[in-house]
Short mmCIF file of C-alpha atoms in Angstrom, two decimals:
data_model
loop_
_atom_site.label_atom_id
_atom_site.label_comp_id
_atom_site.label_asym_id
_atom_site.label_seq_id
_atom_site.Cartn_x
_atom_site.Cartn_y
_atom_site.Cartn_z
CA UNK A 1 -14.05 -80.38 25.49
CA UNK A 2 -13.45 -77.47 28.30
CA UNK A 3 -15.59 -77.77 31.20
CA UNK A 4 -15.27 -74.50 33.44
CA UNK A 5 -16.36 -75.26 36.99
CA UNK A 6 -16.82 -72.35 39.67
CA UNK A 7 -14.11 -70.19 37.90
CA UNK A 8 -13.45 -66.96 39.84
CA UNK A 9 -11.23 -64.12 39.39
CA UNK A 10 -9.95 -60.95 41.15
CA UNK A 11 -7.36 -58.34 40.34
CA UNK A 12 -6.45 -57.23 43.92
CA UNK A 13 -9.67 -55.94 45.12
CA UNK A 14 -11.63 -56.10 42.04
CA UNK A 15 -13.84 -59.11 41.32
CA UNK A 16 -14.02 -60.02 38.06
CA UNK A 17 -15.20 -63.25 36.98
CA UNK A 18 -17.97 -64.27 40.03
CA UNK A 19 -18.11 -68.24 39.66
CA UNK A 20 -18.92 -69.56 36.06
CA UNK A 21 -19.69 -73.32 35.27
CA UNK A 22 -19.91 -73.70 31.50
CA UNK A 23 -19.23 -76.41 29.25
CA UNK A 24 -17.51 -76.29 25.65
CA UNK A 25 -18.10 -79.33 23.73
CA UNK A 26 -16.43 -80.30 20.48
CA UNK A 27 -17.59 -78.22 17.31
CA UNK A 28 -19.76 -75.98 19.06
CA UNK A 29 -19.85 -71.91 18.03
CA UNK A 30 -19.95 -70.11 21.53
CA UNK A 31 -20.76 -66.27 21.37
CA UNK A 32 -20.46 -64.52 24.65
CA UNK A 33 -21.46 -60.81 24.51
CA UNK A 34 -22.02 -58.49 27.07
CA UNK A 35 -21.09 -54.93 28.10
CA UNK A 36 -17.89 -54.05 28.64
CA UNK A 37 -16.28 -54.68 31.90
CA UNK A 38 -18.55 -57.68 32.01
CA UNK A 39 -15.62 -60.05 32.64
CA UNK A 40 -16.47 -61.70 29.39
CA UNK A 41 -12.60 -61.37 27.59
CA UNK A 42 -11.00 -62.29 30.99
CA UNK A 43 -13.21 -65.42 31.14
CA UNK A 44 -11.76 -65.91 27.55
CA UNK A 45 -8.15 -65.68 28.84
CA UNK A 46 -8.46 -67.62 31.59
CA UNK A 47 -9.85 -70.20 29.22
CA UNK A 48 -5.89 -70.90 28.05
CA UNK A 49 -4.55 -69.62 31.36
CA UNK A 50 -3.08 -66.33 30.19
CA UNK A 51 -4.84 -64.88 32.94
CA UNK A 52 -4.66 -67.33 36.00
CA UNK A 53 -7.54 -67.67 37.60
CA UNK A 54 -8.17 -67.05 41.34
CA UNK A 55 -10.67 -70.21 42.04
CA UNK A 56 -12.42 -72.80 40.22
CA UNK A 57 -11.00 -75.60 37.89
CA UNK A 58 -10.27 -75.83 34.02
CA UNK A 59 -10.74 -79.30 32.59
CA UNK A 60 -9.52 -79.08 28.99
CA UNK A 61 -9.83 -82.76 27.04
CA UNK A 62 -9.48 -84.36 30.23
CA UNK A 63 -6.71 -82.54 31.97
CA UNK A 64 -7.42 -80.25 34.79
CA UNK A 65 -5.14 -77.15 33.67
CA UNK A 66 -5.65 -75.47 36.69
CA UNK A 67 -4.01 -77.68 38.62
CA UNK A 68 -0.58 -76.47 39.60
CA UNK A 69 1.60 -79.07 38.65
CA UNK A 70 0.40 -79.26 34.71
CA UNK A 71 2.50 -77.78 32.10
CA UNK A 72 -0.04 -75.10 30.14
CA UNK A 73 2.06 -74.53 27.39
CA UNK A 74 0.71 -78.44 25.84
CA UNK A 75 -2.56 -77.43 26.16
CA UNK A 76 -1.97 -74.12 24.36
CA UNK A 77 -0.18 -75.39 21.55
CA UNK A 78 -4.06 -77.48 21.09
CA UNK A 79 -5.59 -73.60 21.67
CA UNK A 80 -5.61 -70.96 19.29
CA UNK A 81 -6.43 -67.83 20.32
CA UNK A 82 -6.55 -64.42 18.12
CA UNK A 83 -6.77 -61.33 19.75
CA UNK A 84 -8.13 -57.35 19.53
CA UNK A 85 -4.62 -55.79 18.73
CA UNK A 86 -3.34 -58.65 16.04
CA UNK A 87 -0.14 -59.10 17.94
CA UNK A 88 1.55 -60.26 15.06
CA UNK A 89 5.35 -60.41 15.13
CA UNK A 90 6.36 -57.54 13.76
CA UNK A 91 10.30 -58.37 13.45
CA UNK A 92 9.16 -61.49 11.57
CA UNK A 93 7.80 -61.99 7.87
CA UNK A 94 4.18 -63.33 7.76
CA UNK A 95 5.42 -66.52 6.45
CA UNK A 96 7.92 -66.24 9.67
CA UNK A 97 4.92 -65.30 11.98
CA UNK A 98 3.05 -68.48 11.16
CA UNK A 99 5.86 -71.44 10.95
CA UNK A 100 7.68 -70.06 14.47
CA UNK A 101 5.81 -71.44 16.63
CA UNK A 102 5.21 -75.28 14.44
CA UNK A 103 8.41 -75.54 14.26
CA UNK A 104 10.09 -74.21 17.75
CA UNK A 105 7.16 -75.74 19.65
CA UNK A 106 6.12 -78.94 17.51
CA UNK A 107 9.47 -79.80 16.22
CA UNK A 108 8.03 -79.83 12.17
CA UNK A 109 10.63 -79.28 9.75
CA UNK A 110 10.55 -76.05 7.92
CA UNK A 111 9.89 -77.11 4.86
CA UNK A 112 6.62 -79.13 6.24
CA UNK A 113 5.31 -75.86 8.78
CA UNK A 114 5.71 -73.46 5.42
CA UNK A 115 3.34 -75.93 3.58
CA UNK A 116 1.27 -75.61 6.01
CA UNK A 117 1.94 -71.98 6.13
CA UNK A 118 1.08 -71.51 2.38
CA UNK A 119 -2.29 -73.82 2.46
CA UNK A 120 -3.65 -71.39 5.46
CA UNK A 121 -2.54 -68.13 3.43
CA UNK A 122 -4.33 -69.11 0.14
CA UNK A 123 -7.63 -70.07 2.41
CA UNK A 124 -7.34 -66.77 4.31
CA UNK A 125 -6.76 -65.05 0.86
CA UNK A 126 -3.39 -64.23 1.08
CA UNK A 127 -1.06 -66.31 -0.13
CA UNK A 128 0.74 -63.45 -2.25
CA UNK A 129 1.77 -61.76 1.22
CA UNK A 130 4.24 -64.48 2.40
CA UNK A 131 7.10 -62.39 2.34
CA UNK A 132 5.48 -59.15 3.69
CA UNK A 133 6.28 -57.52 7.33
CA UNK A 134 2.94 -57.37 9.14
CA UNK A 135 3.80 -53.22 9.13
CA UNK A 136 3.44 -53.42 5.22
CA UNK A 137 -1.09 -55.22 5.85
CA UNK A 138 -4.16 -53.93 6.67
CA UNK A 139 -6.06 -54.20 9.52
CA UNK A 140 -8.09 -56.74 7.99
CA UNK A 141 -5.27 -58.46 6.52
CA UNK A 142 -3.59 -58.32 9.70
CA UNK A 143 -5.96 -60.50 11.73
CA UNK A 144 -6.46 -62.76 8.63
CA UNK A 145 -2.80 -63.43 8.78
CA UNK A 146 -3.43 -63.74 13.08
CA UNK A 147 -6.12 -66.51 12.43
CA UNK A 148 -3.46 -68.13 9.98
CA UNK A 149 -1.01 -68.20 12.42
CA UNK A 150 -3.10 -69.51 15.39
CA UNK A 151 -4.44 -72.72 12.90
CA UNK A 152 -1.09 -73.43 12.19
CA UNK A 153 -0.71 -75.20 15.50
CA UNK A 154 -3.67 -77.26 14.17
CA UNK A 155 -5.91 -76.19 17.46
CA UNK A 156 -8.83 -78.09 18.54
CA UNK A 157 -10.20 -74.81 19.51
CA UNK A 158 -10.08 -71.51 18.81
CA UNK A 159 -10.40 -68.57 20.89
CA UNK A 160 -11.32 -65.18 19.85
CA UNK A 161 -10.92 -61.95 21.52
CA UNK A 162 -12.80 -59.41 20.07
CA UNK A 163 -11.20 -59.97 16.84
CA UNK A 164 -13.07 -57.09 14.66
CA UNK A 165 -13.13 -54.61 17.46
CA UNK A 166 -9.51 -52.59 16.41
CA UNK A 167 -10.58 -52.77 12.78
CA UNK A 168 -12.07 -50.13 10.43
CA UNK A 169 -15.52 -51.45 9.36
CA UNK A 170 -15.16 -51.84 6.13
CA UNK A 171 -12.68 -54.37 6.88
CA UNK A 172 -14.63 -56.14 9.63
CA UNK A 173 -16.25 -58.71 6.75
CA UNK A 174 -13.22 -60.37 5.74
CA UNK A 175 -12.37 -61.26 9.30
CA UNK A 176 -15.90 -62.63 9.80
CA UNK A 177 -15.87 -64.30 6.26
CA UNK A 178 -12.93 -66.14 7.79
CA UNK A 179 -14.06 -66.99 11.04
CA UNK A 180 -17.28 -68.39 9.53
CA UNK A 181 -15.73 -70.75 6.95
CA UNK A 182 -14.29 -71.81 10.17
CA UNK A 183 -17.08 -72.47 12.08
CA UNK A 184 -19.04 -74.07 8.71
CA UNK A 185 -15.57 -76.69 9.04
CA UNK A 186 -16.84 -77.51 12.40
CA UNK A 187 -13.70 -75.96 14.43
CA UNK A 188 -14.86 -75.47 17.83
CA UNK A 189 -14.60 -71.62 18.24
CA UNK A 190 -15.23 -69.30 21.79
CA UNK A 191 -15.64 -66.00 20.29
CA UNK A 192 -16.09 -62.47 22.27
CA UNK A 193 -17.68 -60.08 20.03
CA UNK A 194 -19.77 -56.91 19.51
CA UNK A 195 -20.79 -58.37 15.86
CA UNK A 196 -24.41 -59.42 17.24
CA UNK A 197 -24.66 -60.47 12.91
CA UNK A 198 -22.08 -62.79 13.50
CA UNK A 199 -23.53 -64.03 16.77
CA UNK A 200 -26.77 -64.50 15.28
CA UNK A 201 -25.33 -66.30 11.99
CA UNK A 202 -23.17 -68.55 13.14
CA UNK A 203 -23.20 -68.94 17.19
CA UNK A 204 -24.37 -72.53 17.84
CA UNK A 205 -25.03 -70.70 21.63
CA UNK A 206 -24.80 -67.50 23.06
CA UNK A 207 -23.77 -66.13 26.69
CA UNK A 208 -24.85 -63.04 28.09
CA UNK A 209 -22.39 -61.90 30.52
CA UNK A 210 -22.67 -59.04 32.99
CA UNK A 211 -21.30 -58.24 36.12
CA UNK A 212 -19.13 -61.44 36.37
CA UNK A 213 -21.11 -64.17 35.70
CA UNK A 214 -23.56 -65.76 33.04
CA UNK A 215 -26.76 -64.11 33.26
CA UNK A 216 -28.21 -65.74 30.52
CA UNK A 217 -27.43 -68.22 27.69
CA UNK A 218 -29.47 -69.74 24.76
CA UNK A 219 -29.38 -70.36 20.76
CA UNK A 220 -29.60 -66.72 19.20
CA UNK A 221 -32.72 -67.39 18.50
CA UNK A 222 -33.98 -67.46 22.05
CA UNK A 223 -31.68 -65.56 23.52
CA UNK A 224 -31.91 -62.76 20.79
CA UNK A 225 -35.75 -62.91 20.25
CA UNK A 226 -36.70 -63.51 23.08
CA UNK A 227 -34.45 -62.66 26.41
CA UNK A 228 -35.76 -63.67 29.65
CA UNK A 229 -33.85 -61.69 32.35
CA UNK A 230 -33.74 -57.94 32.76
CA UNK A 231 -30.03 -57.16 31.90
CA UNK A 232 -30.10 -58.82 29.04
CA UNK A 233 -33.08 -56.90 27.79
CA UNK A 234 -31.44 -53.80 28.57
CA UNK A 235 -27.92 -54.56 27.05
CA UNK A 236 -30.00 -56.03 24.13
CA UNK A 237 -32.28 -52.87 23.42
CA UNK A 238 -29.11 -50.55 23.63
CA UNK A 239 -27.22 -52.40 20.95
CA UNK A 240 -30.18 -53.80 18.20
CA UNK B 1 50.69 -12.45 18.52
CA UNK B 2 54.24 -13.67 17.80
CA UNK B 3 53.63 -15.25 21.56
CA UNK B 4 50.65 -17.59 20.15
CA UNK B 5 52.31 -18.20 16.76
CA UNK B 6 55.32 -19.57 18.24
CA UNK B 7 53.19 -21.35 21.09
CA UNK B 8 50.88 -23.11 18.44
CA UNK B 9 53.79 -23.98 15.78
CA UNK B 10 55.52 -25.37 18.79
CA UNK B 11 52.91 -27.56 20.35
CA UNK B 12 51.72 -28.67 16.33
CA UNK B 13 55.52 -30.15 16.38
CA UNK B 14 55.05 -31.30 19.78
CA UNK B 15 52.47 -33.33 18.29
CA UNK B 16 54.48 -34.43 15.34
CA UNK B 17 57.20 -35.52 17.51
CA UNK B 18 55.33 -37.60 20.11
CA UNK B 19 52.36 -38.74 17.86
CA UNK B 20 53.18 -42.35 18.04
CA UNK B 21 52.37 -42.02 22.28
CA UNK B 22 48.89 -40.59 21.01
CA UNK B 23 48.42 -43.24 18.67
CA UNK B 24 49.70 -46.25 20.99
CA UNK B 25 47.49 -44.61 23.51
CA UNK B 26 44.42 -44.61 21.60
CA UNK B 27 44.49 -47.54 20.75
CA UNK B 28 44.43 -48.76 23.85
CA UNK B 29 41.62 -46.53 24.84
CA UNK B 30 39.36 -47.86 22.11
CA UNK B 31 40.59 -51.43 22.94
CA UNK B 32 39.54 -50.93 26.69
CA UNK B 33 36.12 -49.64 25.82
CA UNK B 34 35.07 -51.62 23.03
CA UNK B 35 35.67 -55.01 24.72
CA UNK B 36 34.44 -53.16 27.86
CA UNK B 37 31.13 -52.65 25.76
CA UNK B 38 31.36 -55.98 24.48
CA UNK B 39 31.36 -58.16 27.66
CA UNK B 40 29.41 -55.41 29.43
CA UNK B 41 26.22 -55.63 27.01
CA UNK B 42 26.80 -59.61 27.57
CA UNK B 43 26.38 -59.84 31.49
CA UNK B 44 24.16 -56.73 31.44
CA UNK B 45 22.05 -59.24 29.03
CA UNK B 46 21.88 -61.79 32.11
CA UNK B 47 21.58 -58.98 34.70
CA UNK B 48 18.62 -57.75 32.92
CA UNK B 49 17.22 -61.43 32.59
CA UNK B 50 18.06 -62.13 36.06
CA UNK B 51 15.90 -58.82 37.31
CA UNK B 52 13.41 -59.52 35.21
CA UNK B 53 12.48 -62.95 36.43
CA UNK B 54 10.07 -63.85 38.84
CA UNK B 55 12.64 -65.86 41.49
CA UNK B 56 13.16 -63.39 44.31
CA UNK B 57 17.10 -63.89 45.10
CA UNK B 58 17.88 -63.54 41.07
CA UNK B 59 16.32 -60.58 41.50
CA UNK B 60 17.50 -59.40 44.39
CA UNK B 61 21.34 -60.26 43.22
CA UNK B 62 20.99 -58.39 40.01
CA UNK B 63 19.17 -55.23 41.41
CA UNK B 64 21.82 -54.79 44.47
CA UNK B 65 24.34 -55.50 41.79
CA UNK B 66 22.82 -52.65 39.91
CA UNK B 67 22.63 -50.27 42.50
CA UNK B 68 25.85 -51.07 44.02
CA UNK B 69 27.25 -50.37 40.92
CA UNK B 70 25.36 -46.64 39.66
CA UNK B 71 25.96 -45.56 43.08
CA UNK B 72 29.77 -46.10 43.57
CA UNK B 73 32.40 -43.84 41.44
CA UNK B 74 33.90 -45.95 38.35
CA UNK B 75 37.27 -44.77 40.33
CA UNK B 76 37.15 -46.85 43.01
CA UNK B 77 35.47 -49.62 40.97
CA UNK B 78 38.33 -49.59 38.90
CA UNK B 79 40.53 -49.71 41.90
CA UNK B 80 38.53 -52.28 43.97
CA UNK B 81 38.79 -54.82 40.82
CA UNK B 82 42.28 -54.07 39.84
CA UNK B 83 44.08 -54.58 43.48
CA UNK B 84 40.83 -56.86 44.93
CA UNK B 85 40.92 -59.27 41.61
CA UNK B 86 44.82 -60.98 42.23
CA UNK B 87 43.99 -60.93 45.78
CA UNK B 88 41.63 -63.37 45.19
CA UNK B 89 43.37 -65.61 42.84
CA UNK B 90 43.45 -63.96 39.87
CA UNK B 91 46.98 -62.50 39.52
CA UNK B 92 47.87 -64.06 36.14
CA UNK B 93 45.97 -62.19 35.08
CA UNK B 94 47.69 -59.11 32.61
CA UNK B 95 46.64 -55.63 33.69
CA UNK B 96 44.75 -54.91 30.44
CA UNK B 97 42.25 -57.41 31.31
CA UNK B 98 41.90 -56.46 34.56
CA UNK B 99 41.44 -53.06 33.68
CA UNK B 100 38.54 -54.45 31.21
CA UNK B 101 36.63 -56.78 33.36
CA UNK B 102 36.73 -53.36 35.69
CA UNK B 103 35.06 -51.45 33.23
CA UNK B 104 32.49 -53.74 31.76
CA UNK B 105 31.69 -54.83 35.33
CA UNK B 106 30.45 -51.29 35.55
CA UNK B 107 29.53 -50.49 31.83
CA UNK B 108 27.29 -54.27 32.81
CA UNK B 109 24.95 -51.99 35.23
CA UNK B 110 24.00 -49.98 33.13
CA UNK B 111 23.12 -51.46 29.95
CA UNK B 112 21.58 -53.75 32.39
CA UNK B 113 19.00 -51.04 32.83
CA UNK B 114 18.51 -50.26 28.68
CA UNK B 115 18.11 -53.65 28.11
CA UNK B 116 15.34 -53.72 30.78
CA UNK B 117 14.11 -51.12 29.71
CA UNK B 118 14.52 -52.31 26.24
CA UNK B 119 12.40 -55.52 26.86
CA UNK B 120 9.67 -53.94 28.90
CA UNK B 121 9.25 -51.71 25.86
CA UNK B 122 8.00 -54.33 24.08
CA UNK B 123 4.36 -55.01 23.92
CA UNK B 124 2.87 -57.18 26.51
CA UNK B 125 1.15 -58.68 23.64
CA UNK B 126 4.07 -59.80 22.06
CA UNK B 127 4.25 -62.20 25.11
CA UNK B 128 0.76 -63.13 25.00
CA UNK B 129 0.79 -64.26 21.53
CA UNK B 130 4.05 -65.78 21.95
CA UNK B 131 2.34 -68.02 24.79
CA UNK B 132 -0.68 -68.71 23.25
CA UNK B 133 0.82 -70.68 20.54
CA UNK B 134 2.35 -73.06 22.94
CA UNK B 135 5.70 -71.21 23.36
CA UNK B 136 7.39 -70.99 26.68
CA UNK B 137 8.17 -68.08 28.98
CA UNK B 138 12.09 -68.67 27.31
CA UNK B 139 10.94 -69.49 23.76
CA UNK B 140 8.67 -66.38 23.61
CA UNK B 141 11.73 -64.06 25.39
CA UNK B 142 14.33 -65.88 22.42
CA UNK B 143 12.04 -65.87 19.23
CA UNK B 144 9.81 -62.58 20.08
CA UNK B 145 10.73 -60.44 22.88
CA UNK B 146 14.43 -60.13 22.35
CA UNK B 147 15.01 -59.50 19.05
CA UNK B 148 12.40 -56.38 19.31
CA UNK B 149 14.09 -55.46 22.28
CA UNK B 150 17.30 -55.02 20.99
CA UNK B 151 16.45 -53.15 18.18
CA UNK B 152 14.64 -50.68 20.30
CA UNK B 153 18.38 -50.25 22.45
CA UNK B 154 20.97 -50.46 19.52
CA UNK B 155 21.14 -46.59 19.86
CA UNK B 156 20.85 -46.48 23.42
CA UNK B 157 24.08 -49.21 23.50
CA UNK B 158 25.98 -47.26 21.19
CA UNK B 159 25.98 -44.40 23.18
CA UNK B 160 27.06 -46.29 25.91
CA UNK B 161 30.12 -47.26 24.01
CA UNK B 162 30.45 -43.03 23.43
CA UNK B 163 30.34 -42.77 27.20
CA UNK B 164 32.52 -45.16 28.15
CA UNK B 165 35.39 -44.10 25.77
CA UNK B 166 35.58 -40.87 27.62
CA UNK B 167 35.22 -42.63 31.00
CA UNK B 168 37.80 -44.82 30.42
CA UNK B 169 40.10 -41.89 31.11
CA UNK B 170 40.07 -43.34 34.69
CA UNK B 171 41.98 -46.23 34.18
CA UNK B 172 45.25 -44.49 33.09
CA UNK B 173 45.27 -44.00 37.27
CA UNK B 174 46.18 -47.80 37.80
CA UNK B 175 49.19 -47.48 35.06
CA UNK B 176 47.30 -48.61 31.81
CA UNK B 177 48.72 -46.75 28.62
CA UNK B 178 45.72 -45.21 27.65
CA UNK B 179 45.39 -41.92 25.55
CA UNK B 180 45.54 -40.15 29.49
CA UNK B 181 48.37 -41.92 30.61
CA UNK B 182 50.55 -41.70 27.33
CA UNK B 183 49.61 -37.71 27.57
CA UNK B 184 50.42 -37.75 30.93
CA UNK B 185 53.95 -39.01 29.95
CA UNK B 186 54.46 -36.84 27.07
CA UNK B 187 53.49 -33.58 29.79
CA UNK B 188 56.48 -35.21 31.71
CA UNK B 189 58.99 -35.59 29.12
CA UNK B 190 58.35 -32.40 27.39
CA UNK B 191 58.35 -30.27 29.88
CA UNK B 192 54.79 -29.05 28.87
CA UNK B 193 52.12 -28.87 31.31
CA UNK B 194 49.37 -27.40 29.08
CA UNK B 195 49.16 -28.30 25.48
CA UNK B 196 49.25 -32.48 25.28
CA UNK B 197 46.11 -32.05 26.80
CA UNK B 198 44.53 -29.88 24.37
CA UNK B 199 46.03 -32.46 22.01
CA UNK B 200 44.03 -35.33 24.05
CA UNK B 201 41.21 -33.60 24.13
CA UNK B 202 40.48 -33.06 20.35
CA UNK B 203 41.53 -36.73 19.53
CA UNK B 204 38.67 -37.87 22.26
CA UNK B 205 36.80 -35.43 21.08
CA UNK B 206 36.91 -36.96 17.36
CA UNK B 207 36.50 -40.07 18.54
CA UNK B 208 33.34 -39.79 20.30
CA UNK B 209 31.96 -37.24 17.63
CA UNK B 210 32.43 -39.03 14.47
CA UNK B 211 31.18 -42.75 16.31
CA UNK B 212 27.83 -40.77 17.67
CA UNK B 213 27.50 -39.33 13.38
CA UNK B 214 27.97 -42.72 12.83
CA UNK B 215 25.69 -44.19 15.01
CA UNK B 216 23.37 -41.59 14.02
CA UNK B 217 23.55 -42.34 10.44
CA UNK B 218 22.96 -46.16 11.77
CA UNK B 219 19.97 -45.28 13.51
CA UNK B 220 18.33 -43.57 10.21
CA UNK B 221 19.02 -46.60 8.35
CA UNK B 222 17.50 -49.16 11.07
CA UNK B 223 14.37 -47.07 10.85
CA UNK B 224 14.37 -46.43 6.88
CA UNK B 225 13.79 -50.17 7.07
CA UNK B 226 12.17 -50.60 9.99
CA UNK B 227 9.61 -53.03 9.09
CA UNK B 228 7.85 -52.55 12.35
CA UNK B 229 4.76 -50.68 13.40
#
């Protein structure tokens, strides 16, 4: 479903992401840990080109996205992506947040994007915050309502940045409890995490990324019990 | 003390008795300055755009504009558009509106640089969120970017209503009947040098006061029910 061949990036002087070849196919749960600065959330947003990468190619069901004459914003309608800081639109109601983007970018009538709207707020738990600003949630409820907005566009994938990172932890479950119904619905999901549970539970696969590239990927089963290379061994004793 | 009796009894029925020039001349002054405001915020809208995008010579136009603009005296501005304007094909056009294309040409510069500011204020995840649901660069400037920005520079636009209703003083120079020019004429006619413009000064000075109270009050209320953050 996204093929990644020899992607590379710099900022300026700084390499980032050192040449990465990975392949995403349809309903698979991809983890990719790693310490920070390990290029890991950049490979993540290069994945729907909101960072551009510097070399390699993007293939996403087909199209090459990288190439400079395709027009992203298709293929990003097809990826969700929910990120560390919410980024919910906080001028908008929640039931505004998640029909905007249906119907200015797909065209759906209202009254079609706010059934959708209401079917993703009762299976994120919240269908009795329709009408709320995002100021007036929780953290937790926040990202819930994030996640709600990014299915909305009815993604083949979704992409998450560090989704439970901002939050307080007692609020971290009902983000995962989310994200895993997802995954158990068999929506393809790239997900950049510290939640080495989550990893564990649900990652079909697991990347260990340090220093730019993949250093090492498995099931979380191999990769957890049993890590080949060095870094990972390190990075793995520091965090279990 | 008789002296300042007598000298404040007779300018309060100076006042009286040319109060209508005041009034005529206010009116114009607020006239001048709102729609000043008005088109200024509009092409200081695209001049912001326009130095905000990523094509080089819409840049370039709108920052020279900009700095052409802050670094030249509203004086000769007003001058330079009032005698350049007909020169150039406009002369049907009826001083007043010369006179208010002059002004919001300039007032245009500078709430070209709020609303910059305005919109850079605004969280580059806004953006990125925006784009990640498929949005464009315009769509995700229309539906997300703008609408915070402009709540963030309501204030910051008022004031530069407050501003230019004082600055417009300028224009009573090319013969517009302003509040200057109409106390200009009553200093003429009455003999009186000094206290029209005492007179001119309190009614700007009420003016500007109550509208930045008001805007004040405004403010308060945008943030009571600020929904945001």
């Amino acid at each position: 479903m996204i093929k990644v061949s020899n992607l590379n990036k710099s900022f300026d002087k700084l390499h980032v992401l050192k040449g990465i070849d990975e392949e995403i196919t349809q309903g698979e749960v991809v983890v990719v840990i790693g310490p920070s600065g390990s290029g890991k959330s950049t490979f993540l947003r290069c994945l729907n080109l909101l960072e551009h990468p510097t070399g390699g190619e993007i293939v996403f069901e087909g199209i090459p996205i990288t190439d400079e004459k395709n027009d992203i914003n298709k293929q990003r309608a097809k990826m969700g992506m929910v990120f560390q800081q919410f980024n919910l639109f906080p001028h908008m109601t929640v039931l505004e947040n998640i029909t905007i983007s249906p119907i200015k970018v797909k065209g759906l009538p209202k009254i079609e994007a706010e059934n959708i709207a209401f079917k993703l707020l009762k299976r994120v738990g919240l269908y009795d915050k329709a009408d709320s600003y995002p100021s007036q949630l929780s953290g937790g409820q926040k990202q819930r309502i994030a996640i709600a907005r990014a299915l909305a566009m009815e993604p083949d994938v979704m992409l998450f940045d560090e989704p439970t990172s901002s939050l307080d932890p007692e609020m971290v479950g009902e983000v995962l409890d989310v994200m895993k119904e997802l995954a158990s619905e068999g929506m393809t999901m790239v997900v950049v995490t510290h939640e080495m549970g989550f990893a564990k539970e649900v990652g079909d696969r697991v990347l260990f990324m340090d220093d730019g590239i993949i250093v090492e990927q498995g099931t979380p089963k191999e990769l957890f019990e049993n890590p080949q290379h060095p870094r990972t061994k390190d990075f793995l004793s520091k965090i279990l | 003390m008789d002296i300042l009796f007598t000298n404040i009894s007779n300018s309060i029925a100076l006042f009286v008795k040319y109060h209508r020039y005041y009034l005529r001349g206010t009116g114009i002054t607020l006239l001048v300055s709102f729609f000043g405001v008005f088109l200024g915020v509009f092409l200081g809208l695209i001049l912001a755009l326009m130095n905000l995008s990523k094509n080089k010579i819409l840049k370039g136009i709108s920052r020279s504009y900009i700095n052409f603009v802050r670094g030249t005296p509203l004086l000769v501005q007003v001058f330079i558009v009032y005698y350049g304007l007909p020169l150039v094909g406009f002369d049907f056009m009826p001083d007043l509106w010369l006179v208010v294309i002059a002004v919001s040409f300039n007032s245009a510069a500078y709430v070209a640089e709020i609303v910059r500011g305005g919109i850079q204020s605004v969280e580059k995840g806004q953006t990125e969120a925006a784009r990640s649901l498929g949005m464009t660069q315009r769509m995700a400037m229309r539906y997300v970017i703008i609408p915070q920005a402009l709540k963030n520079i309501l204030p910051a636009l008022g004031n530069e209503f407050v501003i230019l209703i004082k600055e417009s003083a300028i224009i009573s120079v090319v013969g517009i009947h302003d509040l200057m020019y109409q106390t200009d004429t009553i200093r003429g006619i009455s003999y009186r040098p000094f206290s029209p413009l005492v007179f001119a000064a309190i009614i700007y000075f009420i003016i500007t006061f109550s509208l930045s109270r008001l805007l004040n009050v405004f403010e308060r209320r945008l943030r009571a029910g600020d929904q945001s953050i």
